[in-house]
Coordinates of N, CA and C in Angstrom, one line a residue:
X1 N 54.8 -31.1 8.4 CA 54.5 -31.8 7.2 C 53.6 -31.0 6.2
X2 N 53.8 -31.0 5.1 CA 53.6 -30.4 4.0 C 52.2 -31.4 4.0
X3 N 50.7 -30.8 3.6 CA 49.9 -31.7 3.8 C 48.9 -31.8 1.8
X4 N 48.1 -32.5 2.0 CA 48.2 -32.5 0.0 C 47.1 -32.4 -0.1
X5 N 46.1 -31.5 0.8 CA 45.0 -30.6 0.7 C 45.6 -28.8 -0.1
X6 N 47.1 -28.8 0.3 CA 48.1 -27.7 -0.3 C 48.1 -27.8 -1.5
X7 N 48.6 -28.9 -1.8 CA 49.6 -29.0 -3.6 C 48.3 -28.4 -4.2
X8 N 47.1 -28.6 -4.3 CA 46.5 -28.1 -5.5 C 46.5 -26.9 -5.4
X9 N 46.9 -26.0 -4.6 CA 46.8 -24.6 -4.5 C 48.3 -23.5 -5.0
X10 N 49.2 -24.5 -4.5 CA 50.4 -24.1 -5.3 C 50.5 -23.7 -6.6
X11 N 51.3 -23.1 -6.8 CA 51.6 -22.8 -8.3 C 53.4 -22.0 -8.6
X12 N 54.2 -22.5 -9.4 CA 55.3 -22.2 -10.2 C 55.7 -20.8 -9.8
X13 N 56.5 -20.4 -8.8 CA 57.0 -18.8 -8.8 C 57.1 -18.4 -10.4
X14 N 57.9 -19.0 -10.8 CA 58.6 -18.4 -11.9 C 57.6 -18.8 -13.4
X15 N 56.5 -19.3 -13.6 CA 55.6 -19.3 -14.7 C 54.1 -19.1 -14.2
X16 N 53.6 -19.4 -12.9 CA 52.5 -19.5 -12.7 C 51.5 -20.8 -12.8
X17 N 52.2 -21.9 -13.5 CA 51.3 -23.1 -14.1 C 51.3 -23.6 -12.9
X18 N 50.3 -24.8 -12.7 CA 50.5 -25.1 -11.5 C 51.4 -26.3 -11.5
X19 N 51.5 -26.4 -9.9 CA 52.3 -27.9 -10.0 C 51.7 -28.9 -9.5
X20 N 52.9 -30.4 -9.8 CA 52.5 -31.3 -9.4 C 53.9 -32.1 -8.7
X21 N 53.0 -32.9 -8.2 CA 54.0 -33.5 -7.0 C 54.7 -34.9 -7.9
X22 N 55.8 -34.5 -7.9 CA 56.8 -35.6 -9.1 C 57.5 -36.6 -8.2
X23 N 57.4 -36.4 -6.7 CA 58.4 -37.4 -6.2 C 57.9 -37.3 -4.6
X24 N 57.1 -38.1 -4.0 CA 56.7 -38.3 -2.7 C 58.1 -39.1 -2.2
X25 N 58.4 -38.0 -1.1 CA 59.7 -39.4 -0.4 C 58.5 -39.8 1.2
X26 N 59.3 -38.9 2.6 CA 58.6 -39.7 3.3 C 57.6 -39.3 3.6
X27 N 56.8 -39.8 4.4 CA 55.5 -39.5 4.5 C 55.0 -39.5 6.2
X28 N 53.8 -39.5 6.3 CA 53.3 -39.5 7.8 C 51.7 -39.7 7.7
X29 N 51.4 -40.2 8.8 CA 49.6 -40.3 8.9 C 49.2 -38.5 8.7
X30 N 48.1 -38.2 8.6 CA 47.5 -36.6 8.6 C 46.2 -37.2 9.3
X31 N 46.0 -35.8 8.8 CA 44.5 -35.2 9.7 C 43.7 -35.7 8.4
X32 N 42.6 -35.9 8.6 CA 40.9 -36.1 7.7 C 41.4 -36.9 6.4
X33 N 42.4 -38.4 7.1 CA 42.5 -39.3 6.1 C 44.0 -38.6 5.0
X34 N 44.4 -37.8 4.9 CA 45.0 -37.4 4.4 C 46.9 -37.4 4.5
X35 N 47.6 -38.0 3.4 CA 48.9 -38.7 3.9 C 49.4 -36.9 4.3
X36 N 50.5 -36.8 4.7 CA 51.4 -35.7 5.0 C 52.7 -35.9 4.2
X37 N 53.3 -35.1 3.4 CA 54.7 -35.4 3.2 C 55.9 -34.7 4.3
X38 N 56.6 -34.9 4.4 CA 58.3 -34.8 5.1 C 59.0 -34.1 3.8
X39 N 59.3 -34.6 2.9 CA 59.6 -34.5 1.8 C 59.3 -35.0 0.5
X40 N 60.0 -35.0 -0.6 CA 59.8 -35.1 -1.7 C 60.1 -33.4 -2.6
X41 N 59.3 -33.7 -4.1 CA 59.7 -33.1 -5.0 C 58.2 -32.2 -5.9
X42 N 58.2 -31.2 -6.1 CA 57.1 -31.1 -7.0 C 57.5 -30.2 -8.0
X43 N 57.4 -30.4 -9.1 CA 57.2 -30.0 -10.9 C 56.2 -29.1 -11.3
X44 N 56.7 -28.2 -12.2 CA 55.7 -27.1 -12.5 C 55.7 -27.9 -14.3
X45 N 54.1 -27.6 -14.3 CA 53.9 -29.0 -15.5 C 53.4 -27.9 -17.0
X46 N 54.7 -26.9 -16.7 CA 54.8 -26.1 -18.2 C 56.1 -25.9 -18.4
X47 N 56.9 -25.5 -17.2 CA 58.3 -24.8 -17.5 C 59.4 -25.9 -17.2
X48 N 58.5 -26.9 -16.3 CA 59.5 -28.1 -15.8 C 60.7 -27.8 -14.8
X49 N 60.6 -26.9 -14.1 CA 60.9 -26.6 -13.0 C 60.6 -27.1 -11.7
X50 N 61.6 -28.0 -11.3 CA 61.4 -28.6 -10.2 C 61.6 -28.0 -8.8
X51 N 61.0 -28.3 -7.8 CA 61.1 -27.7 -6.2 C 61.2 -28.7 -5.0
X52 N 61.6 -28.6 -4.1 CA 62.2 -29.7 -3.1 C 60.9 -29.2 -2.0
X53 N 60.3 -30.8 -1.2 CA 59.8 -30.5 0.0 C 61.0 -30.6 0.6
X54 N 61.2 -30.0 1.4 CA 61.9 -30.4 2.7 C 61.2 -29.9 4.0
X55 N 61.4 -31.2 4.6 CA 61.1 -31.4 6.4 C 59.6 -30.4 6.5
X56 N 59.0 -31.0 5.3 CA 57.3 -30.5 5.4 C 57.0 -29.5 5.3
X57 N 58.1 -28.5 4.5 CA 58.3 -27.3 3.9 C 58.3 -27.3 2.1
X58 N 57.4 -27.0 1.6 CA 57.7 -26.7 0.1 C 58.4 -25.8 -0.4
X59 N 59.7 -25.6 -0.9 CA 61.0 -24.6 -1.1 C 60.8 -24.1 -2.2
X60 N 59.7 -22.9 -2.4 CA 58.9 -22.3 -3.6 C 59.9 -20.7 -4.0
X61 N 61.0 -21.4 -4.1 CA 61.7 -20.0 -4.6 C 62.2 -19.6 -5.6
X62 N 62.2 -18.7 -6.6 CA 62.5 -18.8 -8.1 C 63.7 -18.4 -8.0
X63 N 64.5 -19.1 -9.3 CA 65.9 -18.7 -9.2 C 66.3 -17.9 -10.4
X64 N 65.2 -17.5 -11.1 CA 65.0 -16.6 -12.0 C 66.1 -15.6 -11.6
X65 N 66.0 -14.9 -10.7 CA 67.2 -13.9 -10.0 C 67.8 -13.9 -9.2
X66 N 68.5 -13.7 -8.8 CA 69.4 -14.1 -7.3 C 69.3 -13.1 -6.8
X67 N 68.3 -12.7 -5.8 CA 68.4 -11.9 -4.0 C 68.9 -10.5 -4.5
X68 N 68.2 -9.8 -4.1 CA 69.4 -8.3 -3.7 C 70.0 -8.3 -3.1
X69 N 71.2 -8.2 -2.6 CA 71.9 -8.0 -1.0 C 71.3 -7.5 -0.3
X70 N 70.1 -6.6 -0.4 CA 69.4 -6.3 0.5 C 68.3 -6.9 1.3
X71 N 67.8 -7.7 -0.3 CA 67.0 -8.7 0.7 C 67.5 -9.8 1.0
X72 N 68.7 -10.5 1.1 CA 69.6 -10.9 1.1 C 69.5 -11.1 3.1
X73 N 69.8 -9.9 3.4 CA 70.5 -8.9 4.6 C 69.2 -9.4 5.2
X74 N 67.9 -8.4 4.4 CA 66.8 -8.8 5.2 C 66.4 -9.9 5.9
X75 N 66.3 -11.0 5.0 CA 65.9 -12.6 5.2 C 66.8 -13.2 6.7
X76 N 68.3 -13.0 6.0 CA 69.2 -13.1 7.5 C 68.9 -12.5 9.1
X77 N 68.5 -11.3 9.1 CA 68.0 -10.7 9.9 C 67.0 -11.1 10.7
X78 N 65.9 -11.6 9.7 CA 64.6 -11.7 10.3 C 64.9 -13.1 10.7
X79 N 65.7 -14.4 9.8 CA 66.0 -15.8 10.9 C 65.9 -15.2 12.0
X80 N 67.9 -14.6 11.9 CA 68.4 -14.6 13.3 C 67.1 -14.2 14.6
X81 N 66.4 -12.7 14.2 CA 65.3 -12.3 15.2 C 64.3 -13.5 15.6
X82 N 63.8 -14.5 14.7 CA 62.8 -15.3 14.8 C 63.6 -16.8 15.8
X83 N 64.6 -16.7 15.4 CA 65.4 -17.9 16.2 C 66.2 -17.2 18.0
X84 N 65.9 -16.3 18.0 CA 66.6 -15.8 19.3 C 65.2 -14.8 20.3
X85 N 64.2 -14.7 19.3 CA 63.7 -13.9 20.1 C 61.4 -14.8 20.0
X86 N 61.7 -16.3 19.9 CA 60.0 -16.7 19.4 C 59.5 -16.7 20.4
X87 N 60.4 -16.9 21.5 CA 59.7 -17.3 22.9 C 59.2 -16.3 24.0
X88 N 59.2 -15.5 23.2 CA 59.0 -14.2 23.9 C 57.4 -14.0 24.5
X89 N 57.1 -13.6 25.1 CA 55.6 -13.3 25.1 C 54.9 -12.3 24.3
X90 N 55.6 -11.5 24.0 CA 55.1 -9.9 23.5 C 56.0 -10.2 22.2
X91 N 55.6 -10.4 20.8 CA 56.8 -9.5 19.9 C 55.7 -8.3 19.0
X92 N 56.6 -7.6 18.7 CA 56.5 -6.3 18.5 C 55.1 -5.3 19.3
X93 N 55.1 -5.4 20.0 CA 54.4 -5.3 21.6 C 52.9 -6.0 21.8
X94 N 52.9 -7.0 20.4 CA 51.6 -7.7 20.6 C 52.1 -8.7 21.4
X95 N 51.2 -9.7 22.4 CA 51.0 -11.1 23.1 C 49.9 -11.6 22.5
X96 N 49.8 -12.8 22.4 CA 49.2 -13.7 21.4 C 47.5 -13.0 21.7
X97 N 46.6 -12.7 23.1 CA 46.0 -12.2 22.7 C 45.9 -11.0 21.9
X98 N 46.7 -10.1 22.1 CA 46.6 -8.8 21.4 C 46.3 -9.2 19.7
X99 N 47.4 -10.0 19.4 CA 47.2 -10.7 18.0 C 46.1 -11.0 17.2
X100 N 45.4 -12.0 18.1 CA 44.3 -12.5 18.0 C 43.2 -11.9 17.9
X101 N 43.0 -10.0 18.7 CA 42.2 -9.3 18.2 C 42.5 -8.6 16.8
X102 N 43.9 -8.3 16.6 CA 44.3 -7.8 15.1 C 43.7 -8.6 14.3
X103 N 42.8 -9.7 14.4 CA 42.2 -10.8 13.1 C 40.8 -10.1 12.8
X104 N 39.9 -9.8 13.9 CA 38.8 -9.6 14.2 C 37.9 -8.3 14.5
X105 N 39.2 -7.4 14.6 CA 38.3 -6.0 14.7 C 38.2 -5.1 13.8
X106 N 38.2 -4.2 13.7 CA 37.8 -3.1 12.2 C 39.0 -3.3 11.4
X107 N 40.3 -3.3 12.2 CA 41.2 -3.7 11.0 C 41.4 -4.2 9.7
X108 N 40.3 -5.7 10.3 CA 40.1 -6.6 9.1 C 39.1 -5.8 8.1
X109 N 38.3 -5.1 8.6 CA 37.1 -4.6 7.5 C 35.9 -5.0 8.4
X110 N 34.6 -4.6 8.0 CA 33.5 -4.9 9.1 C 32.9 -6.2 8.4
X111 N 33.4 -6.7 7.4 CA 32.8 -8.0 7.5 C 33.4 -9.2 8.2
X112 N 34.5 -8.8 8.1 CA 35.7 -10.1 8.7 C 35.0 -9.9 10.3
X113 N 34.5 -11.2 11.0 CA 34.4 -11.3 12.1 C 34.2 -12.8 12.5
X114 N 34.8 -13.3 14.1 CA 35.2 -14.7 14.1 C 34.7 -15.7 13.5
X115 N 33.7 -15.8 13.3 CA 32.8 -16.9 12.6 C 32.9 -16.4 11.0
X116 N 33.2 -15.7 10.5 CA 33.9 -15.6 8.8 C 34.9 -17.1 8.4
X117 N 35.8 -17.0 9.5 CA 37.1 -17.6 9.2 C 37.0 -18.9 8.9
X118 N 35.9 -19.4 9.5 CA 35.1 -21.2 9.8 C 35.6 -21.5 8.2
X119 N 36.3 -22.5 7.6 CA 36.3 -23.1 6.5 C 37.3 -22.6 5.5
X120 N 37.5 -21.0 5.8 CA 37.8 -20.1 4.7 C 40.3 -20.8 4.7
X121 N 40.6 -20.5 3.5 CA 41.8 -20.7 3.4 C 42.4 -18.9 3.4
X122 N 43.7 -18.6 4.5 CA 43.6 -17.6 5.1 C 45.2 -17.7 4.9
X123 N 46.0 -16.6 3.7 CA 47.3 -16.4 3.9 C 47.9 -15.5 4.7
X124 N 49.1 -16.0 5.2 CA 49.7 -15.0 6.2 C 51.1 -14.7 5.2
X125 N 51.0 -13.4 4.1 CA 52.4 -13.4 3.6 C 53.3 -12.8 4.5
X126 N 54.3 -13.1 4.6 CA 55.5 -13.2 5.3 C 55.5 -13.2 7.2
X127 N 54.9 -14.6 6.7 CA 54.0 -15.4 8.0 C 55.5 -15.1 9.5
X128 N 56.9 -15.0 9.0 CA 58.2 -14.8 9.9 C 57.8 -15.7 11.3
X129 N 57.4 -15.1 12.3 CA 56.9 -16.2 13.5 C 56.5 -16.6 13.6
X130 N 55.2 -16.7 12.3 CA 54.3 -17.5 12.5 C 53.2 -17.3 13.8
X131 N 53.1 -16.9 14.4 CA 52.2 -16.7 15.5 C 50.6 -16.9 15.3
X132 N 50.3 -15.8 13.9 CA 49.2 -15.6 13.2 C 48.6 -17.1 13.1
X133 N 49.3 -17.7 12.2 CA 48.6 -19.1 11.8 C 48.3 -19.7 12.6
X134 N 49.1 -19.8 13.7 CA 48.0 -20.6 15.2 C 46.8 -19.6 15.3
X135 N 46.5 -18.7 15.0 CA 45.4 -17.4 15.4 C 44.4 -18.1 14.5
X136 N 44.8 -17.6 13.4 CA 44.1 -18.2 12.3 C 42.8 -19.8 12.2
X137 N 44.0 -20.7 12.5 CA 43.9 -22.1 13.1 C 42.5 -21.9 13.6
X138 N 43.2 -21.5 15.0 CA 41.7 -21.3 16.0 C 40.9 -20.7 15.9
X139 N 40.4 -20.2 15.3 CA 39.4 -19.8 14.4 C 38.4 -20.3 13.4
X140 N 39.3 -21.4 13.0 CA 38.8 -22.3 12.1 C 38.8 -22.1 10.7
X141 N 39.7 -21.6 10.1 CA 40.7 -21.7 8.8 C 41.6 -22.3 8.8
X142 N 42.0 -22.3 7.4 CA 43.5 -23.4 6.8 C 44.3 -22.1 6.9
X143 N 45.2 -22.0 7.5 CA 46.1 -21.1 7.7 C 47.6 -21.5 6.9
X144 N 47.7 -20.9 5.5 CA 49.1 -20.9 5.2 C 50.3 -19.8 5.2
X145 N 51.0 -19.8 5.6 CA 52.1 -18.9 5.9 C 52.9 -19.1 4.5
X146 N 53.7 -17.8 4.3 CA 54.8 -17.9 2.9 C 55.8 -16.8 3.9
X147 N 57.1 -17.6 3.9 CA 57.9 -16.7 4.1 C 59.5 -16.9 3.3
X148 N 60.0 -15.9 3.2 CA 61.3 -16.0 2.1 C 62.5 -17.1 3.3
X149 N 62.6 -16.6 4.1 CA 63.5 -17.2 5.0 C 63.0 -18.7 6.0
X150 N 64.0 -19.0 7.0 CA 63.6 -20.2 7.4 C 63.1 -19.9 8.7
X151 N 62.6 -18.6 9.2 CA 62.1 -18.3 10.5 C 61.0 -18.6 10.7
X152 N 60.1 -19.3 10.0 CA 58.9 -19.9 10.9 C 59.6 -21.1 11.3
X153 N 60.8 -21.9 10.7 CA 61.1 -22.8 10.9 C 62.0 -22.6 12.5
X154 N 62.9 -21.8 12.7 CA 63.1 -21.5 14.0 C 62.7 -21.2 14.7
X155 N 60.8 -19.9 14.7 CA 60.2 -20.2 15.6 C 59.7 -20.6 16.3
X156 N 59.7 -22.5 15.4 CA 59.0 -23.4 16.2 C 57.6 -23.6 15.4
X157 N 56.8 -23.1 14.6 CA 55.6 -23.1 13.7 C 55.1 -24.6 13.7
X158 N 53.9 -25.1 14.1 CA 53.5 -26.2 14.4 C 53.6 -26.7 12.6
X159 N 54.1 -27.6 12.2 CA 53.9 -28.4 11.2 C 53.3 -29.6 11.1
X160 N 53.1 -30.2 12.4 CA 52.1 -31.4 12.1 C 50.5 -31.1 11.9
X161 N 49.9 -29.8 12.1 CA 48.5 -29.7 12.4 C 48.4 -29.6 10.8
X162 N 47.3 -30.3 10.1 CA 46.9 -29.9 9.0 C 46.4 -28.7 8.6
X163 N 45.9 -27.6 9.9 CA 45.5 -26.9 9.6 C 46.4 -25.5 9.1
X164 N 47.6 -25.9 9.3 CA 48.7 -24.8 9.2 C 49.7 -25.5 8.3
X165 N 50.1 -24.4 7.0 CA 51.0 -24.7 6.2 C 51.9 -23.8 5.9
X166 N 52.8 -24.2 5.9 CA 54.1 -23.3 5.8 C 54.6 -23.1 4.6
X167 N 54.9 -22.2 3.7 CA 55.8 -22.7 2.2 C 56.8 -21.4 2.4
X168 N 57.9 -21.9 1.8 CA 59.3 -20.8 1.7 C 58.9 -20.4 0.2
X169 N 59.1 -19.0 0.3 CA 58.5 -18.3 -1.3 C 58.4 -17.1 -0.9
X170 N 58.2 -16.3 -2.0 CA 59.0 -14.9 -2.1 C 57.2 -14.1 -2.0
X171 N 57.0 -12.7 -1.4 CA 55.8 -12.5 -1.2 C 55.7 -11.4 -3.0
X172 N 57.0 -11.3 -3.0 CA 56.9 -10.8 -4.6 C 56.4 -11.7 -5.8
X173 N 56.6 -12.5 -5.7 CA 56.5 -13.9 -6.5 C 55.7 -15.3 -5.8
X174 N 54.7 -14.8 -5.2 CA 53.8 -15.7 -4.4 C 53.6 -16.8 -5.0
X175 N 53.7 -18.2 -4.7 CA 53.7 -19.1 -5.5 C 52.8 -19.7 -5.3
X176 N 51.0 -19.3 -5.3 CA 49.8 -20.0 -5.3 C 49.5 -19.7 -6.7
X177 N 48.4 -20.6 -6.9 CA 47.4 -20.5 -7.8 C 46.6 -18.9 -7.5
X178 N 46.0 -18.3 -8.2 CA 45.0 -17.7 -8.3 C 43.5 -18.1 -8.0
X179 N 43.4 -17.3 -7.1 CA 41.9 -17.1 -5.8 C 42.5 -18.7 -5.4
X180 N 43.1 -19.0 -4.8 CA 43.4 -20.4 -4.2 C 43.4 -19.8 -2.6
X181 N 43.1 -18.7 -2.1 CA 42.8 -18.5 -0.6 C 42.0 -17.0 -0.8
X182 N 41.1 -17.3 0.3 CA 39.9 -16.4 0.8 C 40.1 -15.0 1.3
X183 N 41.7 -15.0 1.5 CA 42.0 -13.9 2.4 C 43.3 -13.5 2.3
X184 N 44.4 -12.8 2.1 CA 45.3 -12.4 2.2 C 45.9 -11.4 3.3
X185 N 46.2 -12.0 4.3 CA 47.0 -11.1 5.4 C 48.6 -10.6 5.2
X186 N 48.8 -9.5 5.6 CA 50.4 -9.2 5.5 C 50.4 -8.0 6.7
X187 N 51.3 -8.8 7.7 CA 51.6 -7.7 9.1 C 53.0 -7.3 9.3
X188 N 53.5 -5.9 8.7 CA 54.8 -6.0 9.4 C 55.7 -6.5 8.7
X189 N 55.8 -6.4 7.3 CA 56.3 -7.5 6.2 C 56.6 -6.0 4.9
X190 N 55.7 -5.8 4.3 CA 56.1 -4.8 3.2 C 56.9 -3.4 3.2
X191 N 57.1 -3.4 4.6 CA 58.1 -1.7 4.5 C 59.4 -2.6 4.5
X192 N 59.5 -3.8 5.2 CA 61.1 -4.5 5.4 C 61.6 -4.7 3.7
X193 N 60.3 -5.0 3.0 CA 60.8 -5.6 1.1 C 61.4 -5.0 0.3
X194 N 62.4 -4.9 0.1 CA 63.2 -4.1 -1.2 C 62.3 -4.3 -2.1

């Protein structure tokens, strides 16, 4: 479920205004008082460009242009990998701990260390397995993922925890607001991008 500690952070691929939520369908209890949507609709409140939740997914993709075939190919690829291969223990020779040190060690820079994360809103662009944002999570950040395709959705990506948010959207055309998260992660994502 798409949770509505998010919407104010979103913003319009294709203008940048931000949006707003024009049509709550269903809903669900949340975490810290807060409803959850399933679906509905949200409006960018300059260009009038509407966007579909679906199944607690916000479908943030501009249609400004239609796909390369390449990234096209890409997107397809990376489902299929994320739907036939999430249950794995190891992907790309990390295991969730291995991961979970890629947050925390020099990588990140010498200030990033566990206790940073406490509170902070933490993107995972082209979140694909999603693995990270349970990392993230536990740590104690809002973890949102942006991926072009539907493979966090095949890998299973917890959607009920408030602490983890998913949105479909392009890492070219990121559809947040500005400084709307603390941290910007990308693993394994930008050599695949046309």
């Amino acid at each position: 479920a798409v949770f509505r500690s998010l919407l104010g952070r979103l913003a319009c691929p294709r203008c940048r205004a931000p949006l707003g939520l024009e049509q709550a369908g269903s809903s669900e209890g949340g975490g810290a008082g807060e409803g959850a949507l399933r679906d509905g609709r949200l409006a960018c409140r300059s260009c009038a460009r509407t966007y579909a939740i679906q199944h607690g997914i916000p479908r943030l993709l501009s249609d400004e242009a239609p796909p390369a075939a390449d990234a096209a190919s890409t997107r397809r690829a990376f489902e299929r990998q994320w739907r036939h291969y999430h249950r794995l223990g190891r992907i790309f020779g990390k295991d969730p701990a291995a991961m979970a040190r890629n947050l925390v060690n020099e990588r990140m820079g010498a200030r990033i260390r566990e206790g940073w994360y406490s509170g902070r809103w933490v993107l995972d662009a082209g979140c694909g397995h999603g693995r990270y944002l349970s990392r993230f999570a536990a740590l104690g950040a809002t973890a949102v993922g942006v991926d072009v395709g539907r493979g966090p959705e095949a890998a299973g990506v917890p959607l009920n925890d408030p602490r983890i948010h998913v949105v479909q959207g392009d890492v070219l055309r990121l559809p947040f607001a500005d400084a709307s998260v603390d941290l910007a992660f990308c693993d394994g994502v930008l050599h695949h991008t046309p």
